[in-house]
PDB file of C-alpha atoms and ligand atoms in Angstrom:
ATOM      1  CA  MET D 298       5.722   1.119  36.192  1.00  0.00           C
ATOM      2  CA  ASP D 299       2.573   0.729  34.125  1.00  0.00           C
ATOM      3  CA  THR D 300       2.191  -2.692  32.542  1.00  0.00           C
ATOM      4  CA  THR D 301      -0.876  -2.247  30.363  1.00  0.00           C
ATOM      5  CA  ASN D 302      -0.747  -4.998  27.807  1.00  0.00           C
ATOM      6  CA  PRO D 303       2.321  -4.623  25.651  1.00  0.00           C
ATOM      7  CA  ILE D 304       2.170  -7.340  22.997  1.00  0.00           C
ATOM      8  CA  TYR D 305       5.958  -7.416  22.635  1.00  0.00           C
ATOM      9  CA  LYS D 306       8.263  -8.415  25.436  1.00  0.00           C
ATOM     10  CA  ARG D 307      11.475  -7.331  23.720  1.00  0.00           C
ATOM     11  CA  ILE D 308      11.980  -5.132  20.668  1.00  0.00           C
ATOM     12  CA  ILE D 309      14.695  -3.676  18.538  1.00  0.00           C
ATOM     13  CA  LEU D 310      13.839  -0.106  17.609  1.00  0.00           C
ATOM     14  CA  LYS D 311      15.777   0.989  14.524  1.00  0.00           C
ATOM     15  CA  LEU D 312      16.186   4.742  14.417  1.00  0.00           C
ATOM     16  CA  SER D 313      17.922   6.416  11.530  1.00  0.00           C
ATOM     17  CA  GLY D 314      20.454   9.089  12.354  1.00  0.00           C
ATOM     18  CA  GLU D 315      18.261  11.667  10.635  1.00  0.00           C
ATOM     19  CA  ALA D 316      15.812  11.382  13.517  1.00  0.00           C
ATOM     20  CA  LEU D 317      18.385  13.128  15.714  1.00  0.00           C
ATOM     21  CA  GLY D 318      19.206  15.792  13.173  1.00  0.00           C
ATOM     22  CA  GLY D 319      18.058  19.370  13.046  1.00  0.00           C
ATOM     23  CA  PRO D 320      15.797  20.809  10.324  1.00  0.00           C
ATOM     24  CA  ALA D 321      17.731  19.311   7.391  1.00  0.00           C
ATOM     25  CA  GLY D 322      18.222  16.013   9.202  1.00  0.00           C
ATOM     26  CA  MET D 323      21.874  16.890   9.751  1.00  0.00           C
ATOM     27  CA  GLY D 324      23.932  17.142  12.915  1.00  0.00           C
ATOM     28  CA  ILE D 325      22.668  16.384  16.399  1.00  0.00           C
ATOM     29  CA  ASP D 326      19.815  18.440  17.800  1.00  0.00           C
ATOM     30  CA  PRO D 327      19.410  17.901  21.568  1.00  0.00           C
ATOM     31  CA  GLU D 328      15.741  18.884  21.394  1.00  0.00           C
ATOM     32  CA  GLU D 329      15.062  16.162  18.821  1.00  0.00           C
ATOM     33  CA  ALA D 330      16.910  13.726  21.076  1.00  0.00           C
ATOM     34  CA  GLU D 331      14.587  14.712  23.927  1.00  0.00           C
ATOM     35  CA  LYS D 332      11.515  14.104  21.757  1.00  0.00           C
ATOM     36  CA  ILE D 333      12.832  10.666  20.818  1.00  0.00           C
ATOM     37  CA  ALA D 334      13.612   9.905  24.459  1.00  0.00           C
ATOM     38  CA  ARG D 335      10.052  10.749  25.504  1.00  0.00           C
ATOM     39  CA  LYS D 336       8.656   8.274  22.992  1.00  0.00           C
ATOM     40  CA  ILE D 337      11.051   5.548  24.053  1.00  0.00           C
ATOM     41  CA  LYS D 338      10.252   6.217  27.719  1.00  0.00           C
ATOM     42  CA  GLN D 339       6.547   5.650  27.022  1.00  0.00           C
ATOM     43  CA  ILE D 340       7.110   2.085  25.845  1.00  0.00           C
ATOM     44  CA  HIS D 341       9.813   1.455  28.423  1.00  0.00           C
ATOM     45  CA  ASP D 342       7.306   2.431  31.130  1.00  0.00           C
ATOM     46  CA  LEU D 343       4.957  -0.211  29.737  1.00  0.00           C
ATOM     47  CA  GLY D 344       7.622  -2.795  30.459  1.00  0.00           C
ATOM     48  CA  VAL D 345       8.788  -3.387  26.890  1.00  0.00           C
ATOM     49  CA  GLN D 346      12.459  -4.387  26.866  1.00  0.00           C
ATOM     50  CA  THR D 347      13.873  -1.937  24.350  1.00  0.00           C
ATOM     51  CA  ALA D 348      17.150  -2.047  22.465  1.00  0.00           C
ATOM     52  CA  VAL D 349      17.704   0.844  20.080  1.00  0.00           C
ATOM     53  CA  VAL D 350      19.916   0.439  17.027  1.00  0.00           C
ATOM     54  CA  ILE D 351      20.888   3.922  15.946  1.00  0.00           C
ATOM     55  CA  GLY D 352      22.091   4.973  12.501  1.00  0.00           C
ATOM     56  CA  GLY D 353      24.479   7.717  11.503  1.00  0.00           C
ATOM     57  CA  GLY D 354      23.160   9.245   8.294  1.00  0.00           C
ATOM     58  CA  ASN D 355      22.761  12.658   9.952  1.00  0.00           C
ATOM     59  CA  LEU D 356      26.533  12.826  10.333  1.00  0.00           C
ATOM     60  CA  TRP D 357      28.095  10.732   7.601  1.00  0.00           C
ATOM     61  CA  ARG D 358      27.366   8.020   5.079  1.00  0.00           C
ATOM     62  CA  GLY D 359      30.215   5.823   3.976  1.00  0.00           C
ATOM     63  CA  ALA D 360      29.056   5.575   0.382  1.00  0.00           C
ATOM     64  CA  ALA D 361      28.865   9.363   0.024  1.00  0.00           C
ATOM     65  CA  GLY D 362      32.500   9.784   1.068  1.00  0.00           C
ATOM     66  CA  ALA D 363      33.548   7.006  -1.303  1.00  0.00           C
ATOM     67  CA  ALA D 364      31.662   8.669  -4.166  1.00  0.00           C
ATOM     68  CA  ARG D 365      33.825  11.721  -3.577  1.00  0.00           C
ATOM     69  CA  GLY D 366      37.062   9.790  -3.849  1.00  0.00           C
ATOM     70  CA  MET D 367      37.688   8.595  -0.301  1.00  0.00           C
ATOM     71  CA  ASP D 368      38.963   5.141   0.476  1.00  0.00           C
ATOM     72  CA  GLU D 369      35.635   3.357   0.987  1.00  0.00           C
ATOM     73  CA  PRO D 370      36.343   1.294   4.127  1.00  0.00           C
ATOM     74  CA  THR D 371      37.771   4.397   5.812  1.00  0.00           C
ATOM     75  CA  SER D 372      34.662   6.316   4.898  1.00  0.00           C
ATOM     76  CA  HIS D 373      32.485   3.568   6.395  1.00  0.00           C
ATOM     77  CA  HIS D 374      34.575   3.663   9.567  1.00  0.00           C
ATOM     78  CA  ILE D 375      33.700   7.349   9.897  1.00  0.00           C
ATOM     79  CA  GLY D 376      30.028   6.456   9.462  1.00  0.00           C
ATOM     80  CA  MET D 377      30.213   3.805  12.181  1.00  0.00           C
ATOM     81  CA  ILE D 378      31.867   6.211  14.598  1.00  0.00           C
ATOM     82  CA  GLY D 379      29.082   8.693  13.826  1.00  0.00           C
ATOM     83  CA  THR D 380      26.549   6.164  15.116  1.00  0.00           C
ATOM     84  CA  VAL D 381      28.405   6.094  18.449  1.00  0.00           C
ATOM     85  CA  MET D 382      28.121   9.892  18.665  1.00  0.00           C
ATOM     86  CA  ASN D 383      24.386   9.592  18.051  1.00  0.00           C
ATOM     87  CA  GLY D 384      24.093   6.836  20.626  1.00  0.00           C
ATOM     88  CA  LEU D 385      25.695   9.041  23.253  1.00  0.00           C
ATOM     89  CA  ALA D 386      23.327  11.898  22.415  1.00  0.00           C
ATOM     90  CA  LEU D 387      20.360   9.558  22.787  1.00  0.00           C
ATOM     91  CA  GLN D 388      21.765   8.156  26.017  1.00  0.00           C
ATOM     92  CA  ASP D 389      22.074  11.667  27.388  1.00  0.00           C
ATOM     93  CA  ALA D 390      18.445  12.471  26.547  1.00  0.00           C
ATOM     94  CA  LEU D 391      17.123   9.192  27.942  1.00  0.00           C
ATOM     95  CA  GLU D 392      19.073   9.491  31.171  1.00  0.00           C
ATOM     96  CA  ARG D 393      17.806  13.059  31.618  1.00  0.00           C
ATOM     97  CA  ALA D 394      14.290  11.658  31.152  1.00  0.00           C
ATOM     98  CA  GLY D 395      14.959   9.205  33.966  1.00  0.00           C
ATOM     99  CA  VAL D 396      15.595   6.092  31.871  1.00  0.00           C
ATOM    100  CA  VAL D 397      18.625   4.006  32.768  1.00  0.00           C
ATOM    101  CA  THR D 398      20.636   3.144  29.677  1.00  0.00           C
ATOM    102  CA  ARG D 399      23.749   1.438  28.451  1.00  0.00           C
ATOM    103  CA  VAL D 400      25.475   2.251  25.182  1.00  0.00           C
ATOM    104  CA  GLN D 401      27.177  -0.670  23.490  1.00  0.00           C
ATOM    105  CA  THR D 402      29.366  -0.385  20.426  1.00  0.00           C
ATOM    106  CA  ALA D 403      30.665  -2.830  17.863  1.00  0.00           C
ATOM    107  CA  VAL D 404      33.666  -0.518  17.387  1.00  0.00           C
ATOM    108  CA  GLN D 405      35.694  -0.672  20.594  1.00  0.00           C
ATOM    109  CA  MET D 406      35.651   2.659  22.418  1.00  0.00           C
ATOM    110  CA  ASN D 407      36.106   1.718  26.040  1.00  0.00           C
ATOM    111  CA  ALA D 408      36.151   5.225  27.474  1.00  0.00           C
ATOM    112  CA  VAL D 409      32.683   6.068  26.236  1.00  0.00           C
ATOM    113  CA  ALA D 410      30.720   2.851  25.709  1.00  0.00           C
ATOM    114  CA  GLU D 411      30.684  -0.838  26.502  1.00  0.00           C
ATOM    115  CA  PRO D 412      31.627  -3.291  23.795  1.00  0.00           C
ATOM    116  CA  TYR D 413      28.641  -5.031  22.222  1.00  0.00           C
ATOM    117  CA  ILE D 414      28.301  -8.307  24.098  1.00  0.00           C
ATOM    118  CA  ARG D 415      25.122 -10.214  23.354  1.00  0.00           C
ATOM    119  CA  LEU D 416      24.496 -11.754  26.759  1.00  0.00           C
ATOM    120  CA  ARG D 417      25.339  -8.523  28.504  1.00  0.00           C
ATOM    121  CA  ALA D 418      22.855  -6.668  26.298  1.00  0.00           C
ATOM    122  CA  ILE D 419      20.180  -9.224  27.206  1.00  0.00           C
ATOM    123  CA  ARG D 420      21.008  -8.888  30.905  1.00  0.00           C
ATOM    124  CA  HIS D 421      20.665  -5.098  30.726  1.00  0.00           C
ATOM    125  CA  LEU D 422      17.276  -5.487  29.070  1.00  0.00           C
ATOM    126  CA  GLU D 423      16.142  -7.935  31.734  1.00  0.00           C
ATOM    127  CA  LYS D 424      17.148  -5.398  34.361  1.00  0.00           C
ATOM    128  CA  GLY D 425      15.010  -2.734  32.699  1.00  0.00           C
ATOM    129  CA  ARG D 426      17.777  -0.738  31.040  1.00  0.00           C
ATOM    130  CA  VAL D 427      17.431   0.582  27.525  1.00  0.00           C
ATOM    131  CA  VAL D 428      20.360  -0.678  25.476  1.00  0.00           C
ATOM    132  CA  ILE D 429      21.604   1.607  22.711  1.00  0.00           C
ATOM    133  CA  ILE D 430      23.443  -0.439  20.131  1.00  0.00           C
ATOM    134  CA  THR D 431      25.937   1.598  18.123  1.00  0.00           C
ATOM    135  CA  GLY D 432      28.752   1.021  15.677  1.00  0.00           C
ATOM    136  CA  GLY D 433      26.502  -0.995  13.377  1.00  0.00           C
ATOM    137  CA  LEU D 434      28.105  -4.377  12.926  1.00  0.00           C
ATOM    138  CA  GLY D 435      31.590  -2.921  13.281  1.00  0.00           C
ATOM    139  CA  THR D 436      32.326  -3.810   9.670  1.00  0.00           C
ATOM    140  CA  PRO D 437      32.446  -1.508   6.651  1.00  0.00           C
ATOM    141  CA  TYR D 438      29.949  -1.813   3.772  1.00  0.00           C
ATOM    142  CA  PHE D 439      27.027  -2.709   6.037  1.00  0.00           C
ATOM    143  CA  THR D 440      24.149  -0.569   7.268  1.00  0.00           C
ATOM    144  CA  THR D 441      22.625  -0.101  10.672  1.00  0.00           C
ATOM    145  CA  ASP D 442      19.416  -1.676   9.287  1.00  0.00           C
ATOM    146  CA  THR D 443      21.457  -4.837   8.847  1.00  0.00           C
ATOM    147  CA  ALA D 444      22.778  -4.454  12.384  1.00  0.00           C
ATOM    148  CA  ALA D 445      19.179  -4.116  13.607  1.00  0.00           C
ATOM    149  CA  ALA D 446      18.149  -7.266  11.735  1.00  0.00           C
ATOM    150  CA  LEU D 447      21.072  -9.284  13.042  1.00  0.00           C
ATOM    151  CA  ARG D 448      21.018  -8.054  16.631  1.00  0.00           C
ATOM    152  CA  ALA D 449      17.264  -8.667  16.785  1.00  0.00           C
ATOM    153  CA  SER D 450      17.799 -12.368  16.173  1.00  0.00           C
ATOM    154  CA  GLU D 451      20.820 -12.482  18.467  1.00  0.00           C
ATOM    155  CA  ILE D 452      19.040 -10.982  21.453  1.00  0.00           C
ATOM    156  CA  LYS D 453      15.819 -12.883  20.655  1.00  0.00           C
ATOM    157  CA  ALA D 454      13.711  -9.783  20.095  1.00  0.00           C
ATOM    158  CA  ASP D 455      10.081 -10.301  19.109  1.00  0.00           C
ATOM    159  CA  ILE D 456      10.232  -7.731  16.322  1.00  0.00           C
ATOM    160  CA  VAL D 457      12.250  -5.017  14.596  1.00  0.00           C
ATOM    161  CA  ILE D 458      10.368  -1.733  14.652  1.00  0.00           C
ATOM    162  CA  LYS D 459      11.692   0.503  11.927  1.00  0.00           C
ATOM    163  CA  ALA D 460      11.017   4.102  12.857  1.00  0.00           C
ATOM    164  CA  THR D 461      10.481   6.282   9.799  1.00  0.00           C
ATOM    165  CA  LYS D 462       8.667   9.455   8.788  1.00  0.00           C
ATOM    166  CA  VAL D 463       6.094   7.497   6.771  1.00  0.00           C
ATOM    167  CA  ASN D 464       3.271   5.505   8.350  1.00  0.00           C
ATOM    168  CA  GLY D 465       4.091   2.248   6.631  1.00  0.00           C
ATOM    169  CA  VAL D 466       4.899   0.664   3.298  1.00  0.00           C
ATOM    170  CA  TYR D 467       3.001   1.911   0.241  1.00  0.00           C
ATOM    171  CA  THR D 468       2.301   0.530  -3.216  1.00  0.00           C
ATOM    172  CA  ALA D 469       4.313   3.504  -4.555  1.00  0.00           C
ATOM    173  CA  ASP D 470       6.052   6.548  -3.117  1.00  0.00           C
ATOM    174  CA  PRO D 471       3.150   8.450  -1.486  1.00  0.00           C
ATOM    175  CA  LYS D 472       4.985  11.761  -1.954  1.00  0.00           C
ATOM    176  CA  LYS D 473       5.088  11.258  -5.722  1.00  0.00           C
ATOM    177  CA  ASP D 474       1.943   9.228  -6.357  1.00  0.00           C
ATOM    178  CA  PRO D 475      -1.303  10.415  -4.693  1.00  0.00           C
ATOM    179  CA  THR D 476      -3.002   7.107  -5.514  1.00  0.00           C
ATOM    180  CA  ALA D 477      -0.440   5.116  -3.523  1.00  0.00           C
ATOM    181  CA  GLN D 478      -2.050   2.743  -1.013  1.00  0.00           C
ATOM    182  CA  ARG D 479      -0.663   1.768   2.367  1.00  0.00           C
ATOM    183  CA  TYR D 480      -0.373  -1.896   3.278  1.00  0.00           C
ATOM    184  CA  ASP D 481      -1.492  -3.018   6.732  1.00  0.00           C
ATOM    185  CA  LYS D 482       0.325  -6.296   6.434  1.00  0.00           C
ATOM    186  CA  LEU D 483       2.756  -7.881   3.995  1.00  0.00           C
ATOM    187  CA  THR D 484       4.583 -11.164   3.685  1.00  0.00           C
ATOM    188  CA  TYR D 485       8.322 -11.237   3.043  1.00  0.00           C
ATOM    189  CA  GLN D 486       7.545 -12.763  -0.365  1.00  0.00           C
ATOM    190  CA  GLN D 487       5.239  -9.885  -1.355  1.00  0.00           C
ATOM    191  CA  VAL D 488       7.922  -7.352  -0.458  1.00  0.00           C
ATOM    192  CA  LEU D 489      10.460  -9.175  -2.616  1.00  0.00           C
ATOM    193  CA  LYS D 490       8.072  -9.830  -5.516  1.00  0.00           C
ATOM    194  CA  ASP D 491       6.855  -6.229  -5.725  1.00  0.00           C
ATOM    195  CA  LYS D 492      10.308  -4.792  -4.920  1.00  0.00           C
ATOM    196  CA  LEU D 493       8.843  -2.747  -2.044  1.00  0.00           C
ATOM    197  CA  GLN D 494      11.266  -0.581  -0.110  1.00  0.00           C
ATOM    198  CA  VAL D 495      11.466  -1.723   3.516  1.00  0.00           C
ATOM    199  CA  MET D 496      15.160  -2.131   4.339  1.00  0.00           C
ATOM    200  CA  ASP D 497      18.256  -2.786   2.290  1.00  0.00           C
ATOM    201  CA  MET D 498      18.344  -6.279   0.846  1.00  0.00           C
ATOM    202  CA  THR D 499      20.937  -7.665   3.281  1.00  0.00           C
ATOM    203  CA  ALA D 500      18.922  -6.498   6.276  1.00  0.00           C
ATOM    204  CA  PHE D 501      15.639  -7.668   4.808  1.00  0.00           C
ATOM    205  CA  THR D 502      16.992 -11.102   3.867  1.00  0.00           C
ATOM    206  CA  LEU D 503      18.313 -11.604   7.399  1.00  0.00           C
ATOM    207  CA  CYS D 504      14.867 -10.829   8.811  1.00  0.00           C
ATOM    208  CA  GLU D 505      13.228 -13.162   6.331  1.00  0.00           C
ATOM    209  CA  GLU D 506      15.642 -16.028   6.978  1.00  0.00           C
ATOM    210  CA  ASN D 507      15.228 -15.695  10.722  1.00  0.00           C
ATOM    211  CA  GLN D 508      11.461 -15.117  10.518  1.00  0.00           C
ATOM    212  CA  MET D 509      11.946 -11.817  12.337  1.00  0.00           C
ATOM    213  CA  PRO D 510       8.860  -9.614  11.882  1.00  0.00           C
ATOM    214  CA  ILE D 511       9.380  -5.999  10.852  1.00  0.00           C
ATOM    215  CA  LEU D 512       6.991  -3.186  11.671  1.00  0.00           C
ATOM    216  CA  VAL D 513       7.465   0.011   9.674  1.00  0.00           C
ATOM    217  CA  LEU D 514       5.794   2.972  11.334  1.00  0.00           C
ATOM    218  CA  ASP D 515       5.771   6.749  11.520  1.00  0.00           C
ATOM    219  CA  PHE D 516       7.772   7.421  14.649  1.00  0.00           C
ATOM    220  CA  TRP D 517       6.692  11.053  14.700  1.00  0.00           C
ATOM    221  CA  ASN D 518       2.950  10.561  14.403  1.00  0.00           C
ATOM    222  CA  ASP D 519       1.322  10.997  17.820  1.00  0.00           C
ATOM    223  CA  ASP D 520       1.640   7.863  19.917  1.00  0.00           C
ATOM    224  CA  ASP D 521       2.018   5.419  17.038  1.00  0.00           C
ATOM    225  CA  LEU D 522       4.938   3.611  18.660  1.00  0.00           C
ATOM    226  CA  LEU D 523       3.044   3.255  21.928  1.00  0.00           C
ATOM    227  CA  ARG D 524      -0.122   2.105  20.164  1.00  0.00           C
ATOM    228  CA  ALA D 525       1.854  -0.398  18.098  1.00  0.00           C
ATOM    229  CA  VAL D 526       3.422  -2.068  21.121  1.00  0.00           C
ATOM    230  CA  GLN D 527      -0.038  -2.202  22.687  1.00  0.00           C
ATOM    231  CA  GLY D 528      -1.168  -4.207  19.680  1.00  0.00           C
ATOM    232  CA  GLU D 529      -3.408  -1.640  18.054  1.00  0.00           C
ATOM    233  CA  SER D 530      -4.020  -2.667  14.460  1.00  0.00           C
ATOM    234  CA  GLY D 531      -3.621  -0.287  11.554  1.00  0.00           C
ATOM    235  CA  VAL D 532      -0.459   1.315  12.913  1.00  0.00           C
ATOM    236  CA  GLY D 533       2.226   1.075  10.257  1.00  0.00           C
ATOM    237  CA  THR D 534       2.861  -1.987   8.093  1.00  0.00           C
ATOM    238  CA  LEU D 535       3.713  -5.366   9.573  1.00  0.00           C
ATOM    239  CA  ILE D 536       5.907  -7.643   7.489  1.00  0.00           C
ATOM    240  CA  SER D 537       5.955 -11.235   8.665  1.00  0.00           C
TER     241      SER D 537
HETATM  242  N1  UDP L 843      28.166   1.584   8.650  1.00  0.00           N
HETATM  243  C1  UDP L 843      29.066   0.572   8.392  1.00  0.00           C
HETATM  244  N2  UDP L 843      28.853  -0.664   8.924  1.00  0.00           N
HETATM  245  C2  UDP L 843      27.783  -0.952   9.687  1.00  0.00           C
HETATM  246  C3  UDP L 843      26.839   0.078   9.928  1.00  0.00           C
HETATM  247  C4  UDP L 843      27.061   1.338   9.402  1.00  0.00           C
HETATM  248  O1  UDP L 843      30.059   0.779   7.696  1.00  0.00           O
HETATM  249  O2  UDP L 843      27.638  -2.095  10.157  1.00  0.00           O
HETATM  250  C5  UDP L 843      28.444   2.941   8.144  1.00  0.00           C
HETATM  251  C6  UDP L 843      28.026   3.134   6.700  1.00  0.00           C
HETATM  252  O3  UDP L 843      29.020   3.892   6.065  1.00  0.00           O
HETATM  253  C7  UDP L 843      26.743   3.943   6.818  1.00  0.00           C
HETATM  254  C8  UDP L 843      26.982   4.768   8.048  1.00  0.00           C
HETATM  255  O4  UDP L 843      27.742   3.898   8.912  1.00  0.00           O
HETATM  256  O5  UDP L 843      26.534   4.760   5.703  1.00  0.00           O
HETATM  257  C9  UDP L 843      25.756   5.243   8.761  1.00  0.00           C
HETATM  258  O6  UDP L 843      24.846   4.165   8.968  1.00  0.00           O
HETATM  259  P1  UDP L 843      23.433   4.081   8.232  1.00  0.00           P
HETATM  260  O7  UDP L 843      23.572   4.546   6.826  1.00  0.00           O
HETATM  261  O8  UDP L 843      22.882   2.720   8.434  1.00  0.00           O
HETATM  262  O9  UDP L 843      22.602   5.140   9.079  1.00  0.00           O
HETATM  263  P2  UDP L 843      21.066   5.581   8.938  1.00  0.00           P
HETATM  264  O10 UDP L 843      20.700   5.596   7.481  1.00  0.00           O
HETATM  265  O11 UDP L 843      20.264   4.579   9.676  1.00  0.00           O
HETATM  266  O12 UDP L 843      21.032   6.925   9.589  1.00  0.00           O
END
């Protein structure tokens, strides 16, 4: 195992479900899962203890079902179960890449995953296993960003790395405004004052209250994740 200077000992990597999706970000594409696994393996090989919180937006979003007349908590339950499906797909890809993993879920599903147990998750990380945290918080109306924020504090992670398709936080939406500028660093207060989009408010507030740094980066750009954990500046936007 290479141990070249990771600056983080333990991270939460928040991956949205879309990362696993095919061209339209929907469904589960095993080839995308393999690409994700390769990137996670790179930082795992550096010795970074990695827990992945996986979303479910590629399969289902609770609010979308509710908007179409479904009972909202039921719709959120479907969303949470979707995150377990994604977690299993990611587990499969990581294990095929030679990374030992455990899937934990906040929604009990004993035949396919362990229950989320904080100390057990920490123990897996200490033993060099990647822990895939699914089921969000196990409670409707929340998001997996909020699960990432909360679990990060629980397992004493150094940082939440939010994997996106954009290389950080901008003054405006860079797709709509060509003059938009990327921030290298932000404080929690600046994000709130300027209403910058980082995470949903519940997730963001949890990070702020617990002084949990957030790094927003482009997961798909070259080795950005690897460079970030090696402390290279200018990768993504750090909020602290
Ligand atoms: N969800 C939930 N409680 C949680 C986490 C997730 O009810 O603690 C549901 C919610 O309906 C959400 C869906 O699961 O829309 C998928 O999660 P999320 O939207 O966070 O996925 P992502 O956007 O990261 O793919």
